[in-house]
């Protein structure tokens, strides 16, 4: 396989239909290390927003267990794409993330911005520091995976493409970026984690063969992990709830109350 063989294949694909496969090739074969650096940059940019950094500082998750907090965020996203984004595993990961976020009051615009950073951050890092820039198909695959993640989380107003994510990202920062002591505190705790990661000789290696995808080796879980391991310790005391689209589907599928011909009253769904 030549260094650009996989890129030639990707350019023949339709990201609207094949975005999950393209995303897998980007993150597990073409740019695994660079993609993670882009995600790390996304974390740091979040801290430029005082409302976000103050919340993160109050939780003390990065200060007390920065490596685990970093690993958990990356791994929950991994669990959402591991078996396909329409799989039960993806939905279980989304429910777990909902359970964690449900403890806090987070404005919708902050959810949208954080989602945008996970799309725009990796794209801009790879284009600047990767061994080549992302193709149009690869770029849109990042956006479409981000969009589907947001849909599973019940976020509304999600951009339809990369250009929309980039515009949201940049306009939000222009309006919301400001200095706050919490910015520095949370960023310093995160930098202690991310600066321990340094690159291999990426540009000088041959392409990964199809049988050898990149596999994340999180330092917090040297012997493996399950979804229940991820997140803060208190998460399991909170109930799991249906995803927003699952709740909508359940409501739509529930029969309307029936009138009893004998009593003239109503009865509920007989299956309850």
PDB file of C-alpha atoms in Angstrom:
ATOM      1  CA  UNK A   1       0.000   0.000   0.000  1.00  0.00           C
ATOM      2  CA  UNK A   2       1.357   3.409  -0.972  1.00  0.00           C
ATOM      3  CA  UNK A   3       1.352   6.388   1.377  1.00  0.00           C
ATOM      4  CA  UNK A   4      -1.585   7.981  -0.456  1.00  0.00           C
ATOM      5  CA  UNK A   5      -3.483   4.815  -1.413  1.00  0.00           C
ATOM      6  CA  UNK A   6      -6.106   5.208   1.298  1.00  0.00           C
ATOM      7  CA  UNK A   7      -6.597   8.877   0.399  1.00  0.00           C
ATOM      8  CA  UNK A   8      -7.299   7.892  -3.214  1.00  0.00           C
ATOM      9  CA  UNK A   9      -9.979   5.486  -1.965  1.00  0.00           C
ATOM     10  CA  UNK A  10     -11.491   8.088   0.337  1.00  0.00           C
ATOM     11  CA  UNK A  11     -11.797  10.593  -2.514  1.00  0.00           C
ATOM     12  CA  UNK A  12     -14.055   8.144  -4.336  1.00  0.00           C
ATOM     13  CA  UNK A  13     -16.436   7.896  -1.362  1.00  0.00           C
ATOM     14  CA  UNK A  14     -19.544   9.890  -0.509  1.00  0.00           C
ATOM     15  CA  UNK A  15     -19.237  11.346   3.015  1.00  0.00           C
ATOM     16  CA  UNK A  16     -23.013  11.625   3.335  1.00  0.00           C
ATOM     17  CA  UNK A  17     -23.252   7.838   3.146  1.00  0.00           C
ATOM     18  CA  UNK A  18     -19.767   6.712   4.205  1.00  0.00           C
ATOM     19  CA  UNK A  19     -18.870   9.238   6.902  1.00  0.00           C
ATOM     20  CA  UNK A  20     -18.428   6.626   9.625  1.00  0.00           C
ATOM     21  CA  UNK A  21     -15.995   4.562   7.573  1.00  0.00           C
ATOM     22  CA  UNK A  22     -14.063   7.653   6.491  1.00  0.00           C
ATOM     23  CA  UNK A  23     -13.936   8.834  10.112  1.00  0.00           C
ATOM     24  CA  UNK A  24     -12.576   5.440  11.169  1.00  0.00           C
ATOM     25  CA  UNK A  25      -9.832   5.649   8.569  1.00  0.00           C
ATOM     26  CA  UNK A  26      -8.905   9.183   9.650  1.00  0.00           C
ATOM     27  CA  UNK A  27      -8.757   8.384  13.370  1.00  0.00           C
ATOM     28  CA  UNK A  28      -7.373   4.841  13.299  1.00  0.00           C
ATOM     29  CA  UNK A  29      -5.106   4.806  10.248  1.00  0.00           C
ATOM     30  CA  UNK A  30      -4.215   8.141   8.676  1.00  0.00           C
ATOM     31  CA  UNK A  31      -3.996  10.546  11.640  1.00  0.00           C
ATOM     32  CA  UNK A  32      -4.534   8.760  14.981  1.00  0.00           C
ATOM     33  CA  UNK A  33      -1.995  10.793  16.969  1.00  0.00           C
ATOM     34  CA  UNK A  34      -2.818  14.086  15.285  1.00  0.00           C
ATOM     35  CA  UNK A  35      -6.544  13.585  15.807  1.00  0.00           C
ATOM     36  CA  UNK A  36      -6.007  13.195  19.558  1.00  0.00           C
ATOM     37  CA  UNK A  37      -3.915  16.380  19.609  1.00  0.00           C
ATOM     38  CA  UNK A  38      -6.746  18.194  17.886  1.00  0.00           C
ATOM     39  CA  UNK A  39      -9.132  16.932  20.568  1.00  0.00           C
ATOM     40  CA  UNK A  40      -6.697  18.177  23.227  1.00  0.00           C
ATOM     41  CA  UNK A  41      -6.719  21.601  21.608  1.00  0.00           C
ATOM     42  CA  UNK A  42     -10.512  21.452  21.747  1.00  0.00           C
ATOM     43  CA  UNK A  43     -10.309  20.977  25.526  1.00  0.00           C
ATOM     44  CA  UNK A  44      -8.030  23.980  25.921  1.00  0.00           C
ATOM     45  CA  UNK A  45     -10.209  26.246  23.800  1.00  0.00           C
ATOM     46  CA  UNK A  46     -13.219  25.385  25.947  1.00  0.00           C
ATOM     47  CA  UNK A  47     -11.413  26.937  28.895  1.00  0.00           C
ATOM     48  CA  UNK A  48     -11.338  30.340  27.187  1.00  0.00           C
ATOM     49  CA  UNK A  49     -15.029  30.683  28.009  1.00  0.00           C
ATOM     50  CA  UNK A  50     -15.411  31.769  31.662  1.00  0.00           C
ATOM     51  CA  UNK A  51     -18.809  30.131  32.035  1.00  0.00           C
ATOM     52  CA  UNK A  52     -17.345  26.775  30.980  1.00  0.00           C
ATOM     53  CA  UNK A  53     -14.058  27.057  32.879  1.00  0.00           C
ATOM     54  CA  UNK A  54     -15.806  28.068  36.113  1.00  0.00           C
ATOM     55  CA  UNK A  55     -18.032  25.018  35.946  1.00  0.00           C
ATOM     56  CA  UNK A  56     -15.089  22.726  35.249  1.00  0.00           C
ATOM     57  CA  UNK A  57     -13.113  24.306  38.066  1.00  0.00           C
ATOM     58  CA  UNK A  58     -16.002  23.801  40.505  1.00  0.00           C
ATOM     59  CA  UNK A  59     -16.093  20.093  39.716  1.00  0.00           C
ATOM     60  CA  UNK A  60     -12.336  19.807  40.452  1.00  0.00           C
ATOM     61  CA  UNK A  61     -12.230  16.818  38.088  1.00  0.00           C
ATOM     62  CA  UNK A  62      -9.185  18.052  36.160  1.00  0.00           C
ATOM     63  CA  UNK A  63      -7.335  19.188  39.266  1.00  0.00           C
ATOM     64  CA  UNK A  64      -7.915  15.924  41.187  1.00  0.00           C
ATOM     65  CA  UNK A  65      -7.857  13.379  38.390  1.00  0.00           C
ATOM     66  CA  UNK A  66      -6.805  15.114  35.194  1.00  0.00           C
ATOM     67  CA  UNK A  67      -5.561  12.018  33.395  1.00  0.00           C
ATOM     68  CA  UNK A  68      -8.760  10.100  34.081  1.00  0.00           C
ATOM     69  CA  UNK A  69     -10.939  13.077  33.071  1.00  0.00           C
ATOM     70  CA  UNK A  70      -9.020  13.356  29.794  1.00  0.00           C
ATOM     71  CA  UNK A  71      -9.130   9.620  29.133  1.00  0.00           C
ATOM     72  CA  UNK A  72     -12.829   9.359  29.974  1.00  0.00           C
ATOM     73  CA  UNK A  73     -13.786  12.093  27.536  1.00  0.00           C
ATOM     74  CA  UNK A  74     -11.825  10.476  24.701  1.00  0.00           C
ATOM     75  CA  UNK A  75     -13.111   6.989  25.538  1.00  0.00           C
ATOM     76  CA  UNK A  76     -16.792   7.953  25.750  1.00  0.00           C
ATOM     77  CA  UNK A  77     -16.495   9.415  22.246  1.00  0.00           C
ATOM     78  CA  UNK A  78     -14.745   6.203  21.174  1.00  0.00           C
ATOM     79  CA  UNK A  79     -17.581   4.115  22.603  1.00  0.00           C
ATOM     80  CA  UNK A  80     -20.082   6.160  20.593  1.00  0.00           C
ATOM     81  CA  UNK A  81     -18.397   5.306  17.277  1.00  0.00           C
ATOM     82  CA  UNK A  82     -16.879   1.897  18.048  1.00  0.00           C
ATOM     83  CA  UNK A  83     -19.717  -0.278  16.743  1.00  0.00           C
ATOM     84  CA  UNK A  84     -21.377   2.326  14.539  1.00  0.00           C
ATOM     85  CA  UNK A  85     -23.378   5.339  15.571  1.00  0.00           C
ATOM     86  CA  UNK A  86     -26.706   3.572  15.207  1.00  0.00           C
ATOM     87  CA  UNK A  87     -25.614   0.707  17.456  1.00  0.00           C
ATOM     88  CA  UNK A  88     -26.887   0.029  20.950  1.00  0.00           C
ATOM     89  CA  UNK A  89     -23.346   0.637  22.219  1.00  0.00           C
ATOM     90  CA  UNK A  90     -23.423   4.185  20.834  1.00  0.00           C
ATOM     91  CA  UNK A  91     -26.764   4.822  22.504  1.00  0.00           C
ATOM     92  CA  UNK A  92     -25.551   3.390  25.805  1.00  0.00           C
ATOM     93  CA  UNK A  93     -22.559   5.735  25.716  1.00  0.00           C
ATOM     94  CA  UNK A  94     -24.815   8.687  24.923  1.00  0.00           C
ATOM     95  CA  UNK A  95     -27.156   7.792  27.808  1.00  0.00           C
ATOM     96  CA  UNK A  96     -24.174   7.625  30.145  1.00  0.00           C
ATOM     97  CA  UNK A  97     -22.966  11.027  28.966  1.00  0.00           C
ATOM     98  CA  UNK A  98     -26.469  12.420  29.452  1.00  0.00           C
ATOM     99  CA  UNK A  99     -26.451  11.087  32.999  1.00  0.00           C
ATOM    100  CA  UNK A 100     -23.219  12.933  33.755  1.00  0.00           C
ATOM    101  CA  UNK A 101     -24.196  16.229  32.121  1.00  0.00           C
ATOM    102  CA  UNK A 102     -27.670  16.131  33.622  1.00  0.00           C
ATOM    103  CA  UNK A 103     -26.261  17.143  36.987  1.00  0.00           C
ATOM    104  CA  UNK A 104     -25.405  20.609  35.672  1.00  0.00           C
ATOM    105  CA  UNK A 105     -27.280  23.472  34.050  1.00  0.00           C
ATOM    106  CA  UNK A 106     -25.471  23.895  30.747  1.00  0.00           C
ATOM    107  CA  UNK A 107     -26.817  26.370  28.159  1.00  0.00           C
ATOM    108  CA  UNK A 108     -27.530  24.956  24.716  1.00  0.00           C
ATOM    109  CA  UNK A 109     -25.076  27.374  23.097  1.00  0.00           C
ATOM    110  CA  UNK A 110     -22.264  25.959  25.247  1.00  0.00           C
ATOM    111  CA  UNK A 111     -23.125  22.411  24.190  1.00  0.00           C
ATOM    112  CA  UNK A 112     -23.003  23.536  20.568  1.00  0.00           C
ATOM    113  CA  UNK A 113     -19.652  25.253  21.002  1.00  0.00           C
ATOM    114  CA  UNK A 114     -18.013  22.300  22.757  1.00  0.00           C
ATOM    115  CA  UNK A 115     -19.319  20.036  20.004  1.00  0.00           C
ATOM    116  CA  UNK A 116     -17.900  22.413  17.382  1.00  0.00           C
ATOM    117  CA  UNK A 117     -14.457  22.349  18.996  1.00  0.00           C
ATOM    118  CA  UNK A 118     -14.305  18.560  18.593  1.00  0.00           C
ATOM    119  CA  UNK A 119     -14.903  19.004  14.854  1.00  0.00           C
ATOM    120  CA  UNK A 120     -12.879  22.143  14.130  1.00  0.00           C
ATOM    121  CA  UNK A 121      -9.957  21.450  16.481  1.00  0.00           C
ATOM    122  CA  UNK A 122      -8.820  18.180  14.853  1.00  0.00           C
ATOM    123  CA  UNK A 123      -9.330  19.582  11.332  1.00  0.00           C
ATOM    124  CA  UNK A 124      -7.197  22.655  11.948  1.00  0.00           C
ATOM    125  CA  UNK A 125      -4.489  20.736  13.794  1.00  0.00           C
ATOM    126  CA  UNK A 126      -4.161  18.109  11.063  1.00  0.00           C
ATOM    127  CA  UNK A 127      -4.128  20.693   8.286  1.00  0.00           C
ATOM    128  CA  UNK A 128      -1.318  22.578  10.009  1.00  0.00           C
ATOM    129  CA  UNK A 129       0.776  19.806  11.565  1.00  0.00           C
ATOM    130  CA  UNK A 130      -0.277  16.524   9.978  1.00  0.00           C
ATOM    131  CA  UNK A 131       1.676  14.798   7.218  1.00  0.00           C
ATOM    132  CA  UNK A 132      -0.941  16.090   4.777  1.00  0.00           C
ATOM    133  CA  UNK A 133      -4.111  18.174   4.939  1.00  0.00           C
ATOM    134  CA  UNK A 134      -7.518  16.556   5.221  1.00  0.00           C
ATOM    135  CA  UNK A 135      -9.456  16.008   2.022  1.00  0.00           C
ATOM    136  CA  UNK A 136     -12.936  17.433   1.553  1.00  0.00           C
ATOM    137  CA  UNK A 137     -14.425  13.980   2.213  1.00  0.00           C
ATOM    138  CA  UNK A 138     -12.453  13.566   5.446  1.00  0.00           C
ATOM    139  CA  UNK A 139     -13.377  17.049   6.623  1.00  0.00           C
ATOM    140  CA  UNK A 140     -17.074  16.465   6.097  1.00  0.00           C
ATOM    141  CA  UNK A 141     -16.855  13.087   7.834  1.00  0.00           C
ATOM    142  CA  UNK A 142     -15.659  14.857  11.002  1.00  0.00           C
ATOM    143  CA  UNK A 143     -18.613  17.217  10.752  1.00  0.00           C
ATOM    144  CA  UNK A 144     -21.172  14.477  10.151  1.00  0.00           C
ATOM    145  CA  UNK A 145     -19.904  12.346  13.033  1.00  0.00           C
ATOM    146  CA  UNK A 146     -20.060  15.421  15.254  1.00  0.00           C
ATOM    147  CA  UNK A 147     -23.557  16.148  14.032  1.00  0.00           C
ATOM    148  CA  UNK A 148     -24.754  12.617  14.807  1.00  0.00           C
ATOM    149  CA  UNK A 149     -23.191  12.747  18.269  1.00  0.00           C
ATOM    150  CA  UNK A 150     -25.034  15.979  18.907  1.00  0.00           C
ATOM    151  CA  UNK A 151     -28.300  14.474  17.712  1.00  0.00           C
ATOM    152  CA  UNK A 152     -27.901  11.552  20.097  1.00  0.00           C
ATOM    153  CA  UNK A 153     -27.344  14.047  22.885  1.00  0.00           C
ATOM    154  CA  UNK A 154     -30.511  15.914  21.962  1.00  0.00           C
ATOM    155  CA  UNK A 155     -28.676  19.112  21.007  1.00  0.00           C
ATOM    156  CA  UNK A 156     -30.618  21.337  18.626  1.00  0.00           C
ATOM    157  CA  UNK A 157     -29.398  23.820  16.037  1.00  0.00           C
ATOM    158  CA  UNK A 158     -26.466  21.644  14.990  1.00  0.00           C
ATOM    159  CA  UNK A 159     -24.701  22.785  11.802  1.00  0.00           C
ATOM    160  CA  UNK A 160     -25.177  20.593   8.748  1.00  0.00           C
ATOM    161  CA  UNK A 161     -21.575  20.693   7.509  1.00  0.00           C
ATOM    162  CA  UNK A 162     -18.023  21.650   8.396  1.00  0.00           C
ATOM    163  CA  UNK A 163     -18.408  25.247   7.216  1.00  0.00           C
ATOM    164  CA  UNK A 164     -21.318  25.653   9.613  1.00  0.00           C
ATOM    165  CA  UNK A 165     -19.327  24.212  12.515  1.00  0.00           C
ATOM    166  CA  UNK A 166     -16.367  26.500  11.763  1.00  0.00           C
ATOM    167  CA  UNK A 167     -18.609  29.571  11.614  1.00  0.00           C
ATOM    168  CA  UNK A 168     -20.312  28.656  14.896  1.00  0.00           C
ATOM    169  CA  UNK A 169     -16.943  27.973  16.514  1.00  0.00           C
ATOM    170  CA  UNK A 170     -15.369  31.271  15.501  1.00  0.00           C
ATOM    171  CA  UNK A 171     -18.338  33.560  16.146  1.00  0.00           C
ATOM    172  CA  UNK A 172     -18.947  32.033  19.580  1.00  0.00           C
ATOM    173  CA  UNK A 173     -15.309  32.601  20.558  1.00  0.00           C
ATOM    174  CA  UNK A 174     -15.379  36.204  19.369  1.00  0.00           C
ATOM    175  CA  UNK A 175     -18.348  36.835  21.637  1.00  0.00           C
ATOM    176  CA  UNK A 176     -17.545  34.657  24.658  1.00  0.00           C
ATOM    177  CA  UNK A 177     -13.756  34.454  25.089  1.00  0.00           C
ATOM    178  CA  UNK A 178     -12.563  36.422  28.128  1.00  0.00           C
ATOM    179  CA  UNK A 179     -10.015  36.078  30.886  1.00  0.00           C
ATOM    180  CA  UNK A 180     -11.041  34.492  34.172  1.00  0.00           C
ATOM    181  CA  UNK A 181      -8.834  32.955  36.897  1.00  0.00           C
ATOM    182  CA  UNK A 182     -10.658  29.646  36.367  1.00  0.00           C
ATOM    183  CA  UNK A 183      -9.399  29.572  32.767  1.00  0.00           C
ATOM    184  CA  UNK A 184      -5.807  29.419  33.933  1.00  0.00           C
ATOM    185  CA  UNK A 185      -6.431  26.906  36.715  1.00  0.00           C
ATOM    186  CA  UNK A 186      -8.211  24.349  34.560  1.00  0.00           C
ATOM    187  CA  UNK A 187      -5.828  24.858  31.630  1.00  0.00           C
ATOM    188  CA  UNK A 188      -2.800  24.312  33.867  1.00  0.00           C
ATOM    189  CA  UNK A 189      -4.271  21.047  35.172  1.00  0.00           C
ATOM    190  CA  UNK A 190      -4.977  19.865  31.632  1.00  0.00           C
ATOM    191  CA  UNK A 191      -1.547  20.824  30.314  1.00  0.00           C
ATOM    192  CA  UNK A 192       0.030  18.564  32.915  1.00  0.00           C
ATOM    193  CA  UNK A 193      -1.734  15.719  31.127  1.00  0.00           C
ATOM    194  CA  UNK A 194      -1.405  16.600  27.454  1.00  0.00           C
ATOM    195  CA  UNK A 195       2.252  17.659  27.568  1.00  0.00           C
ATOM    196  CA  UNK A 196       3.168  14.121  28.591  1.00  0.00           C
ATOM    197  CA  UNK A 197       2.085  12.934  25.157  1.00  0.00           C
ATOM    198  CA  UNK A 198       4.656  13.387  22.408  1.00  0.00           C
ATOM    199  CA  UNK A 199       4.721  12.165  18.823  1.00  0.00           C
ATOM    200  CA  UNK A 200       6.393   9.191  17.304  1.00  0.00           C
ATOM    201  CA  UNK A 201       8.158   9.599  13.950  1.00  0.00           C
ATOM    202  CA  UNK A 202       4.784   9.882  12.218  1.00  0.00           C
ATOM    203  CA  UNK A 203       5.844  11.358   8.908  1.00  0.00           C
ATOM    204  CA  UNK A 204       8.561   8.759   8.341  1.00  0.00           C
ATOM    205  CA  UNK A 205       6.505   5.615   8.869  1.00  0.00           C
ATOM    206  CA  UNK A 206       4.735   3.629   6.155  1.00  0.00           C
ATOM    207  CA  UNK A 207       0.929   3.687   6.144  1.00  0.00           C
ATOM    208  CA  UNK A 208      -0.845   1.465   8.631  1.00  0.00           C
ATOM    209  CA  UNK A 209      -2.063  -1.748   7.007  1.00  0.00           C
ATOM    210  CA  UNK A 210      -5.773  -2.495   7.244  1.00  0.00           C
ATOM    211  CA  UNK A 211      -5.175  -5.230   9.815  1.00  0.00           C
ATOM    212  CA  UNK A 212      -3.418  -2.838  12.241  1.00  0.00           C
ATOM    213  CA  UNK A 213      -5.758   0.004  13.316  1.00  0.00           C
ATOM    214  CA  UNK A 214      -4.661   2.397  16.013  1.00  0.00           C
ATOM    215  CA  UNK A 215      -5.897   1.362  19.452  1.00  0.00           C
ATOM    216  CA  UNK A 216      -6.070   3.833  22.278  1.00  0.00           C
ATOM    217  CA  UNK A 217      -4.091   2.855  25.367  1.00  0.00           C
ATOM    218  CA  UNK A 218      -5.373   5.163  28.093  1.00  0.00           C
ATOM    219  CA  UNK A 219      -3.077   5.492  31.055  1.00  0.00           C
ATOM    220  CA  UNK A 220      -5.987   5.438  33.480  1.00  0.00           C
ATOM    221  CA  UNK A 221      -7.028   1.935  32.389  1.00  0.00           C
ATOM    222  CA  UNK A 222      -3.941  -0.199  31.722  1.00  0.00           C
ATOM    223  CA  UNK A 223      -6.021  -3.390  32.028  1.00  0.00           C
ATOM    224  CA  UNK A 224      -8.977  -2.233  29.954  1.00  0.00           C
ATOM    225  CA  UNK A 225     -12.249  -0.513  30.733  1.00  0.00           C
ATOM    226  CA  UNK A 226     -15.990  -0.791  30.505  1.00  0.00           C
ATOM    227  CA  UNK A 227     -18.466   2.002  29.928  1.00  0.00           C
ATOM    228  CA  UNK A 228     -19.340   1.944  33.637  1.00  0.00           C
ATOM    229  CA  UNK A 229     -15.742   2.832  34.481  1.00  0.00           C
ATOM    230  CA  UNK A 230     -15.931   6.111  32.611  1.00  0.00           C
ATOM    231  CA  UNK A 231     -16.949   9.368  34.212  1.00  0.00           C
ATOM    232  CA  UNK A 232     -16.962  10.689  37.793  1.00  0.00           C
ATOM    233  CA  UNK A 233     -17.632   8.337  40.681  1.00  0.00           C
ATOM    234  CA  UNK A 234     -21.032   9.851  41.465  1.00  0.00           C
ATOM    235  CA  UNK A 235     -22.431   9.245  37.969  1.00  0.00           C
ATOM    236  CA  UNK A 236     -23.862   5.833  38.814  1.00  0.00           C
ATOM    237  CA  UNK A 237     -26.030   7.278  41.554  1.00  0.00           C
ATOM    238  CA  UNK A 238     -27.978   9.153  38.887  1.00  0.00           C
ATOM    239  CA  UNK A 239     -30.679   7.331  36.905  1.00  0.00           C
ATOM    240  CA  UNK A 240     -30.221   6.441  33.260  1.00  0.00           C
ATOM    241  CA  UNK A 241     -32.914   8.003  31.108  1.00  0.00           C
ATOM    242  CA  UNK A 242     -33.926   7.473  27.474  1.00  0.00           C
ATOM    243  CA  UNK A 243     -32.172   9.621  24.910  1.00  0.00           C
ATOM    244  CA  UNK A 244     -34.252  12.534  23.634  1.00  0.00           C
ATOM    245  CA  UNK A 245     -34.950  10.809  20.319  1.00  0.00           C
ATOM    246  CA  UNK A 246     -35.848   7.583  22.140  1.00  0.00           C
ATOM    247  CA  UNK A 247     -38.271   9.434  24.401  1.00  0.00           C
ATOM    248  CA  UNK A 248     -39.848  11.073  21.359  1.00  0.00           C
ATOM    249  CA  UNK A 249     -40.193   7.729  19.603  1.00  0.00           C
ATOM    250  CA  UNK A 250     -41.796   6.197  22.697  1.00  0.00           C
ATOM    251  CA  UNK A 251     -44.265   9.058  22.974  1.00  0.00           C
ATOM    252  CA  UNK A 252     -45.145   8.813  19.296  1.00  0.00           C
ATOM    253  CA  UNK A 253     -45.681   5.067  19.571  1.00  0.00           C
ATOM    254  CA  UNK A 254     -47.895   5.214  22.679  1.00  0.00           C
ATOM    255  CA  UNK A 255     -51.570   4.679  21.758  1.00  0.00           C
ATOM    256  CA  UNK A 256     -54.027   7.388  22.708  1.00  0.00           C
ATOM    257  CA  UNK A 257     -56.316   6.598  25.682  1.00  0.00           C
ATOM    258  CA  UNK A 258     -59.324   4.518  24.679  1.00  0.00           C
ATOM    259  CA  UNK A 259     -62.936   5.154  25.658  1.00  0.00           C
ATOM    260  CA  UNK A 260     -64.584   2.274  27.467  1.00  0.00           C
ATOM    261  CA  UNK A 261     -67.870   1.484  25.714  1.00  0.00           C
ATOM    262  CA  UNK A 262     -69.360   0.095  28.917  1.00  0.00           C
ATOM    263  CA  UNK A 263     -68.410   2.728  31.473  1.00  0.00           C
ATOM    264  CA  UNK A 264     -67.966   5.772  29.266  1.00  0.00           C
ATOM    265  CA  UNK A 265     -64.603   6.527  30.919  1.00  0.00           C
ATOM    266  CA  UNK A 266     -61.051   6.018  29.714  1.00  0.00           C
ATOM    267  CA  UNK A 267     -58.428   3.425  30.336  1.00  0.00           C
ATOM    268  CA  UNK A 268     -54.727   3.730  29.842  1.00  0.00           C
ATOM    269  CA  UNK A 269     -52.479   1.735  27.569  1.00  0.00           C
ATOM    270  CA  UNK A 270     -53.321  -1.926  28.387  1.00  0.00           C
ATOM    271  CA  UNK A 271     -49.658  -2.807  28.070  1.00  0.00           C
ATOM    272  CA  UNK A 272     -48.725  -0.715  31.103  1.00  0.00           C
TER     273      UNK A 272
END
